[in-house]
Amino acid sequence: MPYGEQHRPQFHFSPPAKWMNDPNGLVYYHGEYHLFYQYYPGNTVWGPMHWGHAVSKDLVHWDNLSVALYPDPLGYIFSGSAFIDGKNTSGLQTGKHPPMIAFYTHHDESRKKEGRKDYQNQSLAYSKDMGRSFIKYKYNPVILNPGEEDFRDPKVIWNENLHIWILILTAGKKVKFYRSANLLQWEYVCDFGSGTGEQGGVWECPDLFPVKSENGTKWVLVVSIVQGAPNGGSGTQYFIGDFDGRNFINDNTDDTTLWLDYGPDNYAGVSWSDIPGEDGRRIFLGWMSNWNYAEKVPTDPWRGAMTIPRSLALKNTRNGLRLTAEPVKELENLRRNKHNLEWNTDVVIQLSGLNEIIMTANLIKTTAEDFGFIFFNRLDEKLVVGFNRLSNQFYIDRTGSGKTNFSFAFPGRFYAPRITNDSGFKWHLFLDRASLEFFADNGLVSMTEIFFPNENIDRVSFFQYKGKVKIQACTLYELKSIWQTDNT
Ligand code: FRU
């Protein structure tokens, strides 16, 4: 059965076979959400990169399409972005559709092996048939490497006020800004980030977008970082500030690093371009893995999955504005059965294994010091999702979750701080075959973790230490698979 293997995600995107890492070229056009991705069709470990391709009409169900971009004499096709050149500023349009343009990094492995620094350059390709085929621009690369060893992952956005294209990319541990009127000639503007934010590893896969907030429109700059995340390895930080079309001014002067997700498995995420104004959401998707162990996770014949799509917003907190990430509402269409749960400790609830749980509780009326859910199976392999009131931290523990010894970095208990002091408490969880996504306080904190039990997780119980939890409501949904027709 396709997509029926052990650990195969049932409502997350994963490639039919072989290796996948970052989402690339997320763009909406004509009723279709495009998802391109870093793909190596030759193996289940990283190799010469292609752009794989899938499309969805609802952000939830995906159709696999053929490979969109193949490596060529200029190099492998590394990460980048795609968008619609609606005004044909590039002059590349010939037919009725405005060009869908993909910007990517050409990575020249032979130059790298020769010890040259200029092995990454920026190129573009365009599609005249709604992303079904791409033509590489004949004067590639369009941005030449200025002598920076890591120089990659271009994100291109249209600045409506200035009528100009902005391109950002990461170079070492900073972001570089460029501008263009026609997408073909680029002017370097400035750098942002040296010595700012988390600097534990190379920066990758930047994104930049405006978000309306209670303090007016702010700009959010998202940057993935390969090492230095709060729970080890790869993670995604963000900055909030202002952007005048040239400079990004960071609001945050106290140098606290802001994290988009505290779990170990949400990396290289970026947002969709060209979401229609009447929708207005900023929809984000990440790669559900971590470079610490990505090439070792025990799945076959594929490796790699994406997170569920999330809608991003800004919320005022006692520490200032923070980004929230919440599951997109389209996921509600996967719900098939609903159960209202009454929690007593010792009660074990059977799970279908594809589940969503929404729990609300009152913290003032809660006396327990530590509480949460234990997801487990017949073999007593488990995943613990909890909150510790003394340390004010959420945690997910996958130490005993099944196959964990493929990497020393994999097992462990991973933490996230609670950001608000509200007495009302909301947990929102998505359990798929091999992943758990946890959203607390309406998305102020999220944690994404993968795990590999020897049998499917099919039960959950509730625990509370030293006191009781005042639960207000707890709803459990069984979810449909997006790949199987028998709904399991
Ligand atoms: C991030 C990344 C990008 C690069 C791509 C290569 O995971 O390292 O910086 O473009 O993967 O596959």
Short mmCIF file of N, CA and C in Angstrom, two decimals, residues 279-354:
data_model
loop_
_atom_site.label_atom_id
_atom_site.label_comp_id
_atom_site.label_asym_id
_atom_site.label_seq_id
_atom_site.Cartn_x
_atom_site.Cartn_y
_atom_site.Cartn_z
N ASP A 279 -7.18 36.17 1.97
CA ASP A 279 -6.80 35.16 2.97
C ASP A 279 -5.94 35.84 4.03
N GLY A 280 -4.85 36.43 3.59
CA GLY A 280 -4.04 37.29 4.46
C GLY A 280 -3.16 36.56 5.46
N ARG A 281 -3.15 35.23 5.46
CA ARG A 281 -2.34 34.54 6.45
C ARG A 281 -0.88 34.48 6.03
N ARG A 282 -0.02 34.32 7.00
CA ARG A 282 1.39 34.03 6.76
C ARG A 282 1.57 32.56 7.14
N ILE A 283 1.66 31.71 6.13
CA ILE A 283 1.62 30.26 6.37
C ILE A 283 3.02 29.69 6.25
N PHE A 284 3.40 28.96 7.26
CA PHE A 284 4.79 28.53 7.45
C PHE A 284 4.85 27.00 7.50
N LEU A 285 5.94 26.47 6.96
CA LEU A 285 6.14 25.02 6.98
C LEU A 285 7.63 24.75 7.19
N GLY A 286 7.96 23.77 8.02
CA GLY A 286 9.37 23.45 8.27
C GLY A 286 9.67 21.99 7.94
N TRP A 287 10.94 21.69 7.92
CA TRP A 287 11.41 20.31 7.75
C TRP A 287 11.46 19.68 9.14
N MET A 288 10.81 18.54 9.30
CA MET A 288 10.67 17.96 10.64
C MET A 288 11.87 17.04 10.93
N SER A 289 13.03 17.68 11.08
CA SER A 289 14.22 16.90 11.43
C SER A 289 15.28 17.85 11.96
N ASN A 290 16.47 17.31 12.14
CA ASN A 290 17.56 18.06 12.76
C ASN A 290 18.85 17.51 12.17
N TRP A 291 19.75 18.40 11.76
CA TRP A 291 20.98 17.92 11.11
C TRP A 291 21.82 17.03 12.03
N ASN A 292 21.56 17.07 13.34
CA ASN A 292 22.30 16.19 14.25
C ASN A 292 22.11 14.71 13.94
N TYR A 293 20.93 14.36 13.40
CA TYR A 293 20.67 12.92 13.17
C TYR A 293 19.82 12.66 11.92
N ALA A 294 19.55 13.70 11.13
CA ALA A 294 18.61 13.56 10.01
C ALA A 294 18.91 12.36 9.11
N GLU A 295 20.20 12.12 8.87
CA GLU A 295 20.54 11.06 7.92
C GLU A 295 20.50 9.67 8.56
N LYS A 296 20.17 9.62 9.84
CA LYS A 296 20.18 8.33 10.53
C LYS A 296 18.81 7.86 10.98
N VAL A 297 17.79 8.68 10.81
CA VAL A 297 16.48 8.27 11.34
C VAL A 297 16.02 6.98 10.66
N PRO A 298 15.42 6.06 11.45
CA PRO A 298 15.16 4.71 10.94
C PRO A 298 13.89 4.62 10.09
N THR A 299 13.88 5.26 8.93
CA THR A 299 12.73 5.12 8.03
C THR A 299 13.23 4.65 6.66
N ASP A 300 12.37 3.96 5.97
CA ASP A 300 12.73 3.40 4.67
C ASP A 300 11.43 3.10 3.91
N PRO A 301 11.30 3.39 2.65
CA PRO A 301 12.33 3.80 1.68
C PRO A 301 12.47 5.31 1.53
N TRP A 302 12.00 6.08 2.47
CA TRP A 302 12.13 7.55 2.38
C TRP A 302 12.81 8.05 3.65
N ARG A 303 13.32 9.27 3.62
CA ARG A 303 13.79 9.93 4.84
C ARG A 303 13.43 11.40 4.79
N GLY A 304 12.66 11.84 5.78
CA GLY A 304 12.31 13.26 5.87
C GLY A 304 10.82 13.48 5.74
N ALA A 305 10.30 14.40 6.55
CA ALA A 305 8.89 14.79 6.49
C ALA A 305 8.82 16.27 6.83
N MET A 306 7.71 16.90 6.43
CA MET A 306 7.50 18.32 6.77
C MET A 306 6.61 18.41 8.00
N THR A 307 6.65 19.57 8.68
CA THR A 307 5.70 19.83 9.77
C THR A 307 4.31 20.02 9.17
N ILE A 308 3.28 20.11 10.03
CA ILE A 308 2.00 20.59 9.51
C ILE A 308 2.16 22.09 9.24
N PRO A 309 1.40 22.61 8.26
CA PRO A 309 1.48 24.06 8.00
C PRO A 309 0.93 24.84 9.21
N ARG A 310 1.56 25.97 9.48
CA ARG A 310 1.16 26.78 10.62
C ARG A 310 0.92 28.22 10.19
N SER A 311 -0.01 28.85 10.85
CA SER A 311 -0.30 30.24 10.55
C SER A 311 0.40 31.10 11.61
N LEU A 312 1.18 32.08 11.15
CA LEU A 312 1.97 32.89 12.08
C LEU A 312 1.28 34.22 12.36
N ALA A 313 1.43 34.71 13.59
CA ALA A 313 0.89 36.02 13.96
C ALA A 313 1.78 36.62 15.04
N LEU A 314 1.54 37.89 15.39
CA LEU A 314 2.30 38.52 16.47
C LEU A 314 1.37 38.80 17.63
N LYS A 315 1.86 38.56 18.82
CA LYS A 315 1.04 38.79 20.00
C LYS A 315 1.87 39.55 21.03
N ASN A 316 1.21 40.50 21.73
CA ASN A 316 1.89 41.22 22.80
C ASN A 316 1.99 40.35 24.05
N THR A 317 3.17 40.28 24.64
CA THR A 317 3.33 39.54 25.90
C THR A 317 4.01 40.46 26.90
N ARG A 318 4.18 39.96 28.11
CA ARG A 318 4.87 40.79 29.13
C ARG A 318 6.30 41.11 28.71
N ASN A 319 6.87 40.34 27.79
CA ASN A 319 8.23 40.62 27.31
C ASN A 319 8.26 41.34 25.96
N GLY A 320 7.10 41.80 25.50
CA GLY A 320 7.05 42.44 24.19
C GLY A 320 6.39 41.53 23.17
N LEU A 321 6.52 41.90 21.89
CA LEU A 321 5.86 41.10 20.85
C LEU A 321 6.55 39.76 20.69
N ARG A 322 5.73 38.74 20.45
CA ARG A 322 6.27 37.41 20.16
C ARG A 322 5.47 36.79 19.02
N LEU A 323 6.13 35.95 18.26
CA LEU A 323 5.47 35.26 17.15
C LEU A 323 4.66 34.08 17.70
N THR A 324 3.46 33.91 17.20
CA THR A 324 2.69 32.71 17.53
C THR A 324 2.56 31.86 16.27
N ALA A 325 2.49 30.56 16.47
CA ALA A 325 2.34 29.62 15.35
C ALA A 325 1.20 28.68 15.69
N GLU A 326 0.17 28.67 14.84
CA GLU A 326 -0.95 27.77 15.12
C GLU A 326 -1.25 26.93 13.89
N PRO A 327 -1.68 25.69 14.13
CA PRO A 327 -2.00 24.80 13.00
C PRO A 327 -3.02 25.46 12.07
N VAL A 328 -2.87 25.31 10.76
CA VAL A 328 -3.84 25.96 9.86
C VAL A 328 -5.21 25.30 10.02
N LYS A 329 -6.26 26.10 9.82
CA LYS A 329 -7.61 25.62 10.08
C LYS A 329 -8.04 24.50 9.13
N GLU A 330 -7.40 24.42 7.96
CA GLU A 330 -7.74 23.36 7.00
C GLU A 330 -7.57 21.97 7.60
N LEU A 331 -6.70 21.86 8.62
CA LEU A 331 -6.48 20.54 9.26
C LEU A 331 -7.75 20.02 9.94
N GLU A 332 -8.69 20.94 10.24
CA GLU A 332 -9.93 20.50 10.89
C GLU A 332 -10.72 19.54 10.01
N ASN A 333 -10.50 19.61 8.70
CA ASN A 333 -11.20 18.69 7.79
C ASN A 333 -10.75 17.25 7.95
N LEU A 334 -9.66 17.04 8.67
CA LEU A 334 -9.20 15.66 8.89
C LEU A 334 -9.90 15.00 10.07
N ARG A 335 -10.64 15.79 10.84
CA ARG A 335 -11.27 15.21 12.03
C ARG A 335 -12.38 14.25 11.64
N ARG A 336 -12.39 13.05 12.25
CA ARG A 336 -13.52 12.16 11.95
C ARG A 336 -14.33 11.82 13.20
N ASN A 337 -13.73 11.42 14.31
CA ASN A 337 -14.52 11.18 15.52
C ASN A 337 -14.06 12.10 16.63
N LYS A 338 -15.04 12.50 17.45
CA LYS A 338 -14.72 13.43 18.52
C LYS A 338 -15.11 12.80 19.85
N HIS A 339 -14.25 12.88 20.85
CA HIS A 339 -14.56 12.36 22.19
C HIS A 339 -14.27 13.45 23.20
N ASN A 340 -15.20 13.64 24.14
CA ASN A 340 -14.90 14.55 25.24
C ASN A 340 -14.35 13.72 26.39
N LEU A 341 -13.17 14.04 26.84
CA LEU A 341 -12.52 13.18 27.83
C LEU A 341 -12.69 13.75 29.24
N GLU A 342 -12.97 12.87 30.17
CA GLU A 342 -12.96 13.21 31.60
C GLU A 342 -11.69 12.59 32.13
N TRP A 343 -10.80 13.38 32.65
CA TRP A 343 -9.52 12.79 33.08
C TRP A 343 -9.53 12.41 34.55
N ASN A 344 -9.19 11.18 34.81
CA ASN A 344 -8.81 10.74 36.14
C ASN A 344 -7.48 10.06 35.90
N THR A 345 -6.59 10.14 36.85
CA THR A 345 -5.34 9.41 36.63
C THR A 345 -5.72 7.93 36.59
N ASP A 346 -4.89 7.16 35.98
CA ASP A 346 -5.10 5.71 35.79
C ASP A 346 -6.03 5.37 34.63
N VAL A 347 -6.74 6.35 34.11
CA VAL A 347 -7.58 6.02 32.95
C VAL A 347 -6.68 5.98 31.72
N VAL A 348 -6.87 4.93 30.93
CA VAL A 348 -6.10 4.83 29.69
C VAL A 348 -7.08 4.98 28.53
N ILE A 349 -6.79 5.89 27.65
CA ILE A 349 -7.67 6.15 26.50
C ILE A 349 -7.02 5.53 25.27
N GLN A 350 -7.81 4.77 24.52
CA GLN A 350 -7.30 4.18 23.28
C GLN A 350 -7.21 5.28 22.22
N LEU A 351 -6.15 5.22 21.45
CA LEU A 351 -5.97 6.19 20.37
C LEU A 351 -6.02 5.47 19.03
N SER A 352 -6.43 6.18 18.02
CA SER A 352 -6.34 5.58 16.68
C SER A 352 -4.89 5.67 16.20
N GLY A 353 -4.13 6.56 16.80
CA GLY A 353 -2.73 6.73 16.39
C GLY A 353 -2.54 7.95 15.50
N LEU A 354 -3.64 8.48 14.99
CA LEU A 354 -3.62 9.75 14.26
C LEU A 354 -4.60 10.63 15.01
#
